Short mmCIF file of C-alpha atoms in Angstrom, two decimals:
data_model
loop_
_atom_site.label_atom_id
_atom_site.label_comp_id
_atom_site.label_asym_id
_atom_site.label_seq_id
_atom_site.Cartn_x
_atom_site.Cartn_y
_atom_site.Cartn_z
CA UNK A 1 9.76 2.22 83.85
CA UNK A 2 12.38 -0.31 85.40
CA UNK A 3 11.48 0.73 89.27
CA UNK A 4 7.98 0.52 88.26
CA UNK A 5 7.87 -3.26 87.08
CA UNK A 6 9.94 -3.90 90.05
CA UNK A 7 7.16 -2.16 92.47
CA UNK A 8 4.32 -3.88 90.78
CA UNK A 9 5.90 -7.09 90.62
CA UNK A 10 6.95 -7.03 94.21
CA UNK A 11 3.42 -6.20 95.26
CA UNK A 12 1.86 -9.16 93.44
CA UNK A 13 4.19 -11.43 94.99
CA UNK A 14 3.20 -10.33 98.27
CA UNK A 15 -0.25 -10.30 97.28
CA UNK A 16 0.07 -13.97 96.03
CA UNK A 17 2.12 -14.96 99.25
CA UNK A 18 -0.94 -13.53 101.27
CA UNK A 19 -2.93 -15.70 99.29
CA UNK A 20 -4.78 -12.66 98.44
CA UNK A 21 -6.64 -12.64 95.26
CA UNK A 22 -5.32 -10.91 92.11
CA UNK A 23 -7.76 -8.74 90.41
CA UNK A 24 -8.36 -8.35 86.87
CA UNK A 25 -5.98 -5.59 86.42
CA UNK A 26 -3.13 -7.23 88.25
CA UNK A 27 -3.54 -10.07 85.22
CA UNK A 28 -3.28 -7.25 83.29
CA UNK A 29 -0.69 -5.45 84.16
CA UNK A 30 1.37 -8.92 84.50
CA UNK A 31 0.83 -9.62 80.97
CA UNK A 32 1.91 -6.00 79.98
CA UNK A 33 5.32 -6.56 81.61
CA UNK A 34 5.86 -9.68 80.01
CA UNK A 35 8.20 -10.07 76.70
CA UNK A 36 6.59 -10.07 73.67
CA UNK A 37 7.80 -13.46 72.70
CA UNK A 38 6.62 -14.92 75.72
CA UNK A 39 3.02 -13.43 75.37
CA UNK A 40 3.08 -14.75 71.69
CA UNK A 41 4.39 -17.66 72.68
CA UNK A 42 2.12 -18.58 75.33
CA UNK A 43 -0.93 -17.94 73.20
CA UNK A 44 0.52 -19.99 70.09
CA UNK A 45 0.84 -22.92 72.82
CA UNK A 46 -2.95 -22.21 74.08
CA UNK A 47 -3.89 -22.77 70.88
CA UNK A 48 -2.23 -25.79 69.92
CA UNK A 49 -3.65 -27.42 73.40
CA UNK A 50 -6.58 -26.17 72.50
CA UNK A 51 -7.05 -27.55 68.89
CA UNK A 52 -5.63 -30.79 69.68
CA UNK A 53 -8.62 -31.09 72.36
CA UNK A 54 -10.87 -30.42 69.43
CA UNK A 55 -12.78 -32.62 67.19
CA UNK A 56 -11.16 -33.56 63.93
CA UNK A 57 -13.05 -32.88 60.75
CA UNK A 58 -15.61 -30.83 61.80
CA UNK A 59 -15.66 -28.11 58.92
CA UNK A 60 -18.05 -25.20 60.43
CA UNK A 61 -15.23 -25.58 63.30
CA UNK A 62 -12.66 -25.18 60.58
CA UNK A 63 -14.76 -22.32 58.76
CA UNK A 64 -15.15 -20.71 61.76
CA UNK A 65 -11.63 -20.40 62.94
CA UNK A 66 -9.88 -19.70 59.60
CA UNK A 67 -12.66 -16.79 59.95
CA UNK A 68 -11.58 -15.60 63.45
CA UNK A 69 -7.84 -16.31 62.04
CA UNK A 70 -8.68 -13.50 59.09
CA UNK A 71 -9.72 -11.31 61.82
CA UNK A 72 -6.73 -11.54 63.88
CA UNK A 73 -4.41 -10.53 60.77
CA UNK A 74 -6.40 -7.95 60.27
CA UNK A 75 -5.96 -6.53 63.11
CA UNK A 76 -2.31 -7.26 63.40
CA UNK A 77 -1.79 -4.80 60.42
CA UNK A 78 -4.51 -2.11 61.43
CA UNK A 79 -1.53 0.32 63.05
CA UNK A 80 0.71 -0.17 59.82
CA UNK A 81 -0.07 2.48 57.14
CA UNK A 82 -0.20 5.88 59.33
CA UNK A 83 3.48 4.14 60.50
CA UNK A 84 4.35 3.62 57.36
CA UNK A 85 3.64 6.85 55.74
CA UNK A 86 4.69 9.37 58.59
CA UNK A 87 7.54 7.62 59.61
CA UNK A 88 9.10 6.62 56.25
CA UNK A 89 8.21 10.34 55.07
CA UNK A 90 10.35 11.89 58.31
CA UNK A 91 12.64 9.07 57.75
CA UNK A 92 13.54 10.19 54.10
CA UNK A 93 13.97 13.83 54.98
CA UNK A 94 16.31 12.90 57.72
CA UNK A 95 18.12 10.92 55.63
CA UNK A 96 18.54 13.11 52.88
CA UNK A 97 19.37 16.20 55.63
CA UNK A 98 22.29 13.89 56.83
CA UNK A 99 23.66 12.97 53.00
CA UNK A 100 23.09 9.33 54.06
CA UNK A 101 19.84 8.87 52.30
CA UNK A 102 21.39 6.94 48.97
CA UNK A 103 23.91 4.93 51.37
CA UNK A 104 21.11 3.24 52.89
CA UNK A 105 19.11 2.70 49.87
CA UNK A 106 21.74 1.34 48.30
CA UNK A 107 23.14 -0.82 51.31
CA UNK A 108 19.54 -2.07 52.01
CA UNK A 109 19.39 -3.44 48.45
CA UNK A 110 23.17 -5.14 48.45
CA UNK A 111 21.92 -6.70 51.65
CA UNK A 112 18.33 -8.04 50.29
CA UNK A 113 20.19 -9.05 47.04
CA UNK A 114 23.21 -10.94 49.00
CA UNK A 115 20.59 -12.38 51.68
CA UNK A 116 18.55 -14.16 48.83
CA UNK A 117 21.16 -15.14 46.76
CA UNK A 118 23.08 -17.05 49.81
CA UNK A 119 19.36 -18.52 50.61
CA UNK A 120 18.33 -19.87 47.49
CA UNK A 121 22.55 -20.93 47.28
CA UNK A 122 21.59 -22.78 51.21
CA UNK A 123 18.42 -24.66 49.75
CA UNK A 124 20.32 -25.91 45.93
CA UNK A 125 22.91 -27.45 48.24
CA UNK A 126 20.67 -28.74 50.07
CA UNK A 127 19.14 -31.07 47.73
CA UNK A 128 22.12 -31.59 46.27
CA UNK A 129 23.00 -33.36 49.18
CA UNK A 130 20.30 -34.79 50.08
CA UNK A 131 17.39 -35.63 47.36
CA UNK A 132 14.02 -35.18 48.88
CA UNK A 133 11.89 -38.24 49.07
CA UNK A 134 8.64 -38.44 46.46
CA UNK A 135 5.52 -37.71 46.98
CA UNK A 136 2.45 -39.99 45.59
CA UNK A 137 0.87 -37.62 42.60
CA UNK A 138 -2.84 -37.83 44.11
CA UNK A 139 -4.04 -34.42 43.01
CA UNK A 140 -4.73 -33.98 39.28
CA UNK A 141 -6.16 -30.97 37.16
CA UNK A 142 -5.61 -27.65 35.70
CA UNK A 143 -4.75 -25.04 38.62
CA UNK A 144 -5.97 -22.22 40.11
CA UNK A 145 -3.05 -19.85 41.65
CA UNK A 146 -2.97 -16.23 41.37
CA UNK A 147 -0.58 -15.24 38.93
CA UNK A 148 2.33 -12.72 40.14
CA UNK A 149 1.39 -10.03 37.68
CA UNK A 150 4.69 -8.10 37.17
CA UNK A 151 2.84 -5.57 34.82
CA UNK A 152 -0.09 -5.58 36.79
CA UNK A 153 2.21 -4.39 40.02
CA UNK A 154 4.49 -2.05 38.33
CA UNK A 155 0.87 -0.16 37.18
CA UNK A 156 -0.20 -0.06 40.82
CA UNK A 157 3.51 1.79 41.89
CA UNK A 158 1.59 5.22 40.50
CA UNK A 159 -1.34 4.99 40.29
CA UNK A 160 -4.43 8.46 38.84
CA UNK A 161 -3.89 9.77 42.13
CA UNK A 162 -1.42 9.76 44.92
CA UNK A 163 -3.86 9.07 47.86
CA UNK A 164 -5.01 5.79 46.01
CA UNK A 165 -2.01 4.62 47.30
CA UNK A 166 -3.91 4.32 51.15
CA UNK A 167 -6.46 2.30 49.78
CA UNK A 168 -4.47 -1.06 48.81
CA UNK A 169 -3.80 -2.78 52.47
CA UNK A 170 -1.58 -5.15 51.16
CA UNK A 171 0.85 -3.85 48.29
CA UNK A 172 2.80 -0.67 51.10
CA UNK A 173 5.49 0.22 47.95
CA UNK A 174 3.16 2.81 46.55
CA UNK A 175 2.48 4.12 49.91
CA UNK A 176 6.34 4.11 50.58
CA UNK A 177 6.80 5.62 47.23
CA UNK A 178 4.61 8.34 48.19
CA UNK A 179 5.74 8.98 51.51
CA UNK A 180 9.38 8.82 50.16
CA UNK A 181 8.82 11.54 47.26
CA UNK A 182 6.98 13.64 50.70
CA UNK A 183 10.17 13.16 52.76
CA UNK A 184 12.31 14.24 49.66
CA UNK A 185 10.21 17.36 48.60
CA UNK A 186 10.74 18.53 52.77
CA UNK A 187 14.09 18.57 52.00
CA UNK A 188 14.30 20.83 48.98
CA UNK A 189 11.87 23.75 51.13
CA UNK A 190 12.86 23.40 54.23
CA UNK A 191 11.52 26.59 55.96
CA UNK A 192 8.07 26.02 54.40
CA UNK A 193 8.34 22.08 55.42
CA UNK A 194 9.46 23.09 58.98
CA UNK A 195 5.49 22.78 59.98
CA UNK A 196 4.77 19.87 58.27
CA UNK A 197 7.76 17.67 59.60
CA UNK A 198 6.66 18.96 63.06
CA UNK A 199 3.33 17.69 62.37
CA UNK A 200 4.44 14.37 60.55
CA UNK A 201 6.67 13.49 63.60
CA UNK A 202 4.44 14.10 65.90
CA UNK A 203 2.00 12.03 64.05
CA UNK A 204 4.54 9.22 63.67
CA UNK A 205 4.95 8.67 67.11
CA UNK A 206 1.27 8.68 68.29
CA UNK A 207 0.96 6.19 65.59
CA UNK A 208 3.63 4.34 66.85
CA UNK A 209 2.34 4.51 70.14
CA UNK A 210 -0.89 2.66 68.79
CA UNK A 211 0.99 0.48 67.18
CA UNK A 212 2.52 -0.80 69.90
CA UNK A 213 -0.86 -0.97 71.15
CA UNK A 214 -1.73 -3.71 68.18
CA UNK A 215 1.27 -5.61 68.79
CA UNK A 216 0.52 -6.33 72.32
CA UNK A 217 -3.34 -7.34 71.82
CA UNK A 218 -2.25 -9.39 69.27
CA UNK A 219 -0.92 -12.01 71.47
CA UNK A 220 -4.50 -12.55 72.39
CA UNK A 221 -5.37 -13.04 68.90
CA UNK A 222 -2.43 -15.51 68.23
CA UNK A 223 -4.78 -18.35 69.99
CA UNK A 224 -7.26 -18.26 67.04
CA UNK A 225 -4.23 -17.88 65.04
CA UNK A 226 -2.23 -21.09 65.51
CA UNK A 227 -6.13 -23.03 66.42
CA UNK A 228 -6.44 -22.41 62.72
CA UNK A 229 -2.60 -23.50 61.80
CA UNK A 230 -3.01 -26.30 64.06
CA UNK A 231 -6.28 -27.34 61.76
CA UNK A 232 -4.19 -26.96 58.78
CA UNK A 233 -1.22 -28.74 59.78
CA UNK A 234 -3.85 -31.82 61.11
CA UNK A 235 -4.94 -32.28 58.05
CA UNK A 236 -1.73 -32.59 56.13
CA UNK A 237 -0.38 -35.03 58.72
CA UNK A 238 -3.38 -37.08 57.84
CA UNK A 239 -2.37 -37.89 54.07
CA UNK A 240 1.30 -39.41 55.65
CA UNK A 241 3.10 -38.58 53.34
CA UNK A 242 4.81 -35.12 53.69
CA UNK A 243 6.91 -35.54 56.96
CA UNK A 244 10.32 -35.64 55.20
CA UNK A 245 9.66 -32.60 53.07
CA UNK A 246 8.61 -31.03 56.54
CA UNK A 247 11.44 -31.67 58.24
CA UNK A 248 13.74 -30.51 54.84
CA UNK A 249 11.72 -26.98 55.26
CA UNK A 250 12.51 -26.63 59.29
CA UNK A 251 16.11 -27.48 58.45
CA UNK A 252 16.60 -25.03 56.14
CA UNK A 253 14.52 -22.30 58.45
CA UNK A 254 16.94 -23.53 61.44
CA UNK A 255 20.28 -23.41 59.47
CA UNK A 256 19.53 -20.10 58.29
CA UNK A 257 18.60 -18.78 61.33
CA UNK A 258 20.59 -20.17 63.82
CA UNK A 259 23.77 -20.72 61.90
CA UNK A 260 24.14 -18.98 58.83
CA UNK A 261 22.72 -15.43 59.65
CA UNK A 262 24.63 -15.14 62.99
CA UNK A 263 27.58 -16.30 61.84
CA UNK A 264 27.50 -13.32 58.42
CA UNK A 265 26.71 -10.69 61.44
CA UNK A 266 29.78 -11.74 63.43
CA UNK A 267 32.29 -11.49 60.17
CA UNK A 268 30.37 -8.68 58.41
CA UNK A 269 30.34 -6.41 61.33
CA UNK A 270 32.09 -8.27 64.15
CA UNK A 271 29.48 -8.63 66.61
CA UNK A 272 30.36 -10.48 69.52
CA UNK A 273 27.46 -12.02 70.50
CA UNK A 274 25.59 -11.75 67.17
CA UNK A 275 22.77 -14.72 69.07
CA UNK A 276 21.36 -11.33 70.89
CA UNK A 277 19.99 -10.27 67.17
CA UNK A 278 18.36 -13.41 67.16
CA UNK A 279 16.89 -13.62 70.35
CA UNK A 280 14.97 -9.72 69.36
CA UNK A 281 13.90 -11.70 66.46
CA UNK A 282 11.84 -14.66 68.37
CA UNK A 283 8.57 -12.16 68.55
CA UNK A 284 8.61 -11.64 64.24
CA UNK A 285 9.61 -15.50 64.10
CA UNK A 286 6.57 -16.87 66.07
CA UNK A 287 4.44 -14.30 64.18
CA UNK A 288 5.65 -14.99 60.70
CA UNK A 289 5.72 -18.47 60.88
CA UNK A 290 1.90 -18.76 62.29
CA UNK A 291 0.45 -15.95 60.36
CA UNK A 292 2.64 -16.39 57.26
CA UNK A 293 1.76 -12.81 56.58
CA UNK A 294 4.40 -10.17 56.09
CA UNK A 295 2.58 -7.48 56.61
CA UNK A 296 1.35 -8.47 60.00
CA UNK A 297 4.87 -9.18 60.96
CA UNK A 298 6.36 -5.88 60.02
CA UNK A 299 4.85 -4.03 63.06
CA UNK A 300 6.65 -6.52 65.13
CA UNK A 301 9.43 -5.89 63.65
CA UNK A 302 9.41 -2.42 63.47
CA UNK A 303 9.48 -2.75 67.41
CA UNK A 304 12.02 -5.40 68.32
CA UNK A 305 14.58 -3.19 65.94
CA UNK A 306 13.57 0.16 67.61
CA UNK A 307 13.35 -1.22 71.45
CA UNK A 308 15.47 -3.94 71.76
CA UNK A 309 18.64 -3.50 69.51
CA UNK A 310 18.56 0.06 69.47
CA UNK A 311 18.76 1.08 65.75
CA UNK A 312 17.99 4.47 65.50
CA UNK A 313 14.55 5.55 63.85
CA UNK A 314 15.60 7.15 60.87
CA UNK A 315 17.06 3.94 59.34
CA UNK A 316 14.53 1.50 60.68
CA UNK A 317 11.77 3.40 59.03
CA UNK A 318 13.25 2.77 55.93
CA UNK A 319 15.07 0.15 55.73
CA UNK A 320 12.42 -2.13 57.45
CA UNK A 321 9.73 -1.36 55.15
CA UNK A 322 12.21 -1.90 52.08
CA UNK A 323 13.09 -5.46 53.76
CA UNK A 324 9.35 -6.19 53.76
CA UNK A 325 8.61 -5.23 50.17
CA UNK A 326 12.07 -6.70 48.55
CA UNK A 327 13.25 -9.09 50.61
CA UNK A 328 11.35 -12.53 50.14
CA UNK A 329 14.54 -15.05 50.68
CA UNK A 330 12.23 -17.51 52.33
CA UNK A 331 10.24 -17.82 49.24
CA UNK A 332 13.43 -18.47 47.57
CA UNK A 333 14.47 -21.03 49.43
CA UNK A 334 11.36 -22.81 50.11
CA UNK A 335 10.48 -22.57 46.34
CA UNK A 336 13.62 -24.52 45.16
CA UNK A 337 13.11 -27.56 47.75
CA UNK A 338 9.17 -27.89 46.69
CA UNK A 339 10.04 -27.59 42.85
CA UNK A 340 13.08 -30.60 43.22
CA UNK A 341 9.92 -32.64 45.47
CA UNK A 342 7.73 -31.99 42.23
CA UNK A 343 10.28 -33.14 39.90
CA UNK A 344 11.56 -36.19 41.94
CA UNK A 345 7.78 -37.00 42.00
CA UNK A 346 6.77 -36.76 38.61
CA UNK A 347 10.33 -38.52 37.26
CA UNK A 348 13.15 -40.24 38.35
CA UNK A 349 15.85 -39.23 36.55
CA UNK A 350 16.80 -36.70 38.30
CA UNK A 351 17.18 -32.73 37.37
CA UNK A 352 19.52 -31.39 35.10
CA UNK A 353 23.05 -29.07 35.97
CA UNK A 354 21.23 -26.60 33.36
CA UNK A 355 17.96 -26.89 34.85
CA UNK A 356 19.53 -26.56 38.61
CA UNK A 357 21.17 -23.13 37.19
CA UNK A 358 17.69 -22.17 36.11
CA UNK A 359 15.72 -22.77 39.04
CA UNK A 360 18.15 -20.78 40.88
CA UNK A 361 17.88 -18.13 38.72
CA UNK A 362 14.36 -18.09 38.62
CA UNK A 363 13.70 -18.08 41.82
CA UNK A 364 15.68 -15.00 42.75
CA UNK A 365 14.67 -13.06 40.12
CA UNK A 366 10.54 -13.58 41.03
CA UNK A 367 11.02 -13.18 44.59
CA UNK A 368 11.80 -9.90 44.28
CA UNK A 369 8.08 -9.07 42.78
CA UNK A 370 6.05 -10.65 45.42
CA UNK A 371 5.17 -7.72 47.49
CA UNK A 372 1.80 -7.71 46.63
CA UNK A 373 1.15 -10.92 48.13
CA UNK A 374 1.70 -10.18 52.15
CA UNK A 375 0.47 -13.82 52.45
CA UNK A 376 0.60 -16.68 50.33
CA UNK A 377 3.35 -15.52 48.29
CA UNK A 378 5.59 -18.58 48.19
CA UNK A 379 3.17 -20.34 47.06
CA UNK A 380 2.15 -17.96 44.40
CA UNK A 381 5.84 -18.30 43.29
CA UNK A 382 5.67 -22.03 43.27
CA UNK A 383 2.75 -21.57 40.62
CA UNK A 384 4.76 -19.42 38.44
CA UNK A 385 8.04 -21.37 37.91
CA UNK A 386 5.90 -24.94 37.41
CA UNK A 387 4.09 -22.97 34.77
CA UNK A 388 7.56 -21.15 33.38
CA UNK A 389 9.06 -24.61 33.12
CA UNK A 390 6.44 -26.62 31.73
CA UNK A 391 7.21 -29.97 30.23
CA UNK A 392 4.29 -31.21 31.66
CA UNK A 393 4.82 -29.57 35.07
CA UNK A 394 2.60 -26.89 34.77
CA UNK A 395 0.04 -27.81 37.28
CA UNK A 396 2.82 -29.64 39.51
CA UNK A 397 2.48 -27.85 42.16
CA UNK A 398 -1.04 -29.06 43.04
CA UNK A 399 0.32 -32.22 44.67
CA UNK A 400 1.90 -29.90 47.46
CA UNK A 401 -1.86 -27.85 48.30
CA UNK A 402 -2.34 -29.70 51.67
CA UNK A 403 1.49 -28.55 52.38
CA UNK A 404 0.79 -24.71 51.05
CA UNK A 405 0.42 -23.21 54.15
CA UNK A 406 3.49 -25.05 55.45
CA UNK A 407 5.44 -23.96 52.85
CA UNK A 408 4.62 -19.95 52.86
CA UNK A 409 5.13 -20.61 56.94
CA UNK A 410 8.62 -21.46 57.00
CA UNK A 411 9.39 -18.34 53.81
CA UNK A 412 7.60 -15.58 56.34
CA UNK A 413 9.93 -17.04 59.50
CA UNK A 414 12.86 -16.79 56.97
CA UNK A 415 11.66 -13.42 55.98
CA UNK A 416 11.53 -12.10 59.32
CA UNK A 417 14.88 -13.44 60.31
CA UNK A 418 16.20 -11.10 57.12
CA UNK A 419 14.64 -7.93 57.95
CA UNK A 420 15.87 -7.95 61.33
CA UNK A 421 19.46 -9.37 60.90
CA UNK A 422 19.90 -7.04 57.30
CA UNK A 423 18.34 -3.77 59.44
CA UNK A 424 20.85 -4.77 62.30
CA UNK A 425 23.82 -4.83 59.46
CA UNK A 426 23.28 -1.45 58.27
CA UNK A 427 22.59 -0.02 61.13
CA UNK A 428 25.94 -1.04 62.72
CA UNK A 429 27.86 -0.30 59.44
CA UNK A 430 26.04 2.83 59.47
CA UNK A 431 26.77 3.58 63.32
CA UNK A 432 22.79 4.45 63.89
CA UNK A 433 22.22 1.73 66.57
CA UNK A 434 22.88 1.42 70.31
CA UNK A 435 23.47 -1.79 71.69
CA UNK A 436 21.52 -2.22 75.06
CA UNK A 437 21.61 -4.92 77.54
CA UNK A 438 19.09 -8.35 77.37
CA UNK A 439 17.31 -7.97 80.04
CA UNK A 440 15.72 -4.40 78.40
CA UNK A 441 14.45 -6.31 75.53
CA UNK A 442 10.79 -6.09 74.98
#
């Protein structure tokens, strides 16, 4: 593959030196050896220019976008469930064959419980440090967010009939469930399962193989994407008013990211250069952060682990999917900072030691249940601890709407960030991952 991408790209150049002109499958086949971060990147930046050329205001535009934008996150997550449910099925019978199966169940769960504890522990500092400035109360009424529905979710984890579990594109624990009770069952029969696996492996990787597919394409798809962000973001700037709690949000996403989570990988496991984890994590980052869907991201994810640090398949098809489902420290995080901006707004006296304890609490606890909301979840979460804590805050966090998308932005980037670091952990403490040079990242 190497001396291939060297050929082609040595006969462009001379093609372009010739002033010759490129074709449309030299474009391409240019954009096919290209990074993934760069594609994504390129199209986010498309977009923006794009949308800033624009006009402001116009609301078929806006419709029409946030449409296309739908569309595109579709898409992103076509590939996921025959991954899912082949590969996590495989996985778990692998796992199981080894004896390693309940090491990393049990490690994935340590490192989602640590990983949102130190978050939410990052963002309570935080505004203990620094108090957030207020913001005018200029929305009032009785609100409208979905409720988290703990009940309603545990009912969903089995449902009348195991194959109801493919229907639900955006709750993947009952399909993991599933898959993971397939994966176990191989295990106890192996003779009889020997035909099965065969065929469950074989279908993992052509699904793979498509998924891969997605990924790619999906850079394409990123210009609608970030158009529509770009809308969204233009008309929060235009109320003036939420620039410092902005900036709070990218501070915590950038301490987290570039700090605190490479600094835990270099003491936890001793990685030398623990940066390279978080250069394979720019691709999830860019597509969290626009998207703000989880689900969409995990495909991406699911790659950069595989092809650019090397873990080994068996433990990224499970532990990547548990990240996913379990693992919402952004929420956390970004949940605590918008709750203390709702309370310095409302009052100034301040918040109470007690209620600081609380919040923390809280906020841990519920983040752990938002796995059927792919998208919107921090948000969602936001709803539910104004309405737990009450006083007259139940309907607080309306005066952060315009700043919703914002908020469940910067909790997907922070989510990505944690299923790629926490994989990376347990793969090294597990010794399941091969390190491989930079320049073979996708």
């Amino acid at each position: 593959m190497q001396y291939l991408v060297k050929k082609y790209t040595r006969f462009i150049f001379l093609k372009t030196k010739k002033s010759l002109p490129l074709t449309v499958k030299d474009y391409c086949c240019m954009l096919s050896f290209m990074k993934i971060w760069i594609k994504y990147f390129a199209g986010i930046l498309l977009g923006c220019l794009f949308a800033f050329l624009l006009p402001d205001g116009n609301q078929s535009l806006n419709e029409a976008f946030r449409y296309i934008s739908t569309l595109v996150v579709n898409f992103g997550r076509y590939a996921l469930y025959p991954v899912l449910f082949f590969s996590f099925t495989v996985g778990v019978y692998e796992l199981r064959e080894s004896r390693t199966l309940l090491k990393t169940g049990i490690g994935s769960l340590i490192v989602i419980a640590g990983a949102t504890a130190i978050c939410a522990l990052v963002g309570t500092i935080g505004f203990i440090i620094y108090t957030p400035a207020r913001i005018p109360i200029f929305i009032e009424g009785t609100g409208d967010a979905e409720h988290i529905g703990i009940l309603e979710s545990l009912l969903k984890l089995f449902p009348p009939s195991a194959f109801e579990a493919f229907l639900d594109g955006a709750f993947i624990l009952p399909l993991c469930i599933f898959a993971g009770f397939l994966g176990a069952g191989c295990a106890v029969d192996r003779i009889s399962a020997k035909p099965m696996l065969t065929l469950f492996d074989s279908f993992s990787r052509v699904s793979y193989a498509i998924m891969c597919f997605f990924v790619d394409i999906v850079s394409i798809g990123m210009i609608a994407v970030s158009v529509y962000w770009f809308f969204l973001y233009r008309e929060m700037h235009s109320f003036g008013f939420f620039g410092n709690f902005i900036i709070i949000l990218l501070i915590n996403v950038f301490f987290i990211g570039v700090i605190l989570y490479p600094l835990l990988l270099r003491l936890i496991c001793g990685i030398r250069n623990p940066y390279r984890v978080l250069y394979a994590s720019l691709a999830p980052v860019l597509a969290a952060f626009f998207s703000g869907d989880t689900n969409m991201t995990l495909p991406v994810i699911l790659r950069h682990v595989n092809e650019s640090l090397g873990v080994r398949r068996r433990i990224s098809s499970i532990s990547v999917p548990m990240f996913s489902v379990f693992s919402r420290p952004g929420s956390a995080v970004t949940v605590i900072v918008s709750f203390v901006v709702i309370l310095n707004s409302y009052s100034s006296l301040g918040i109470a030691f007690a209620d600081i304890l609380w919040l923390f609490g809280v906020s841990i606890l519920f983040s752990f249940f938002l796995s059927p909301f792919p998208s919107g979840g921090a948000y969602v979460l936001l709803a539910a601890v104004c309405s737990m804590y009450g006083r007259g805050f139940e309907a607080g966090y309306l005066i952060l709407r315009p700043a919703a998308f914002f908020i469940c932005s910067a909790a997907a980037a922070i989510d990505a960030l944690t299923a790629v670091f926490g994989t990376c952990v347990i793969a090294q403490k597990m010794g399941m991952k091969n390190d491989r040079e930079i320049r073979f990242f996708i």
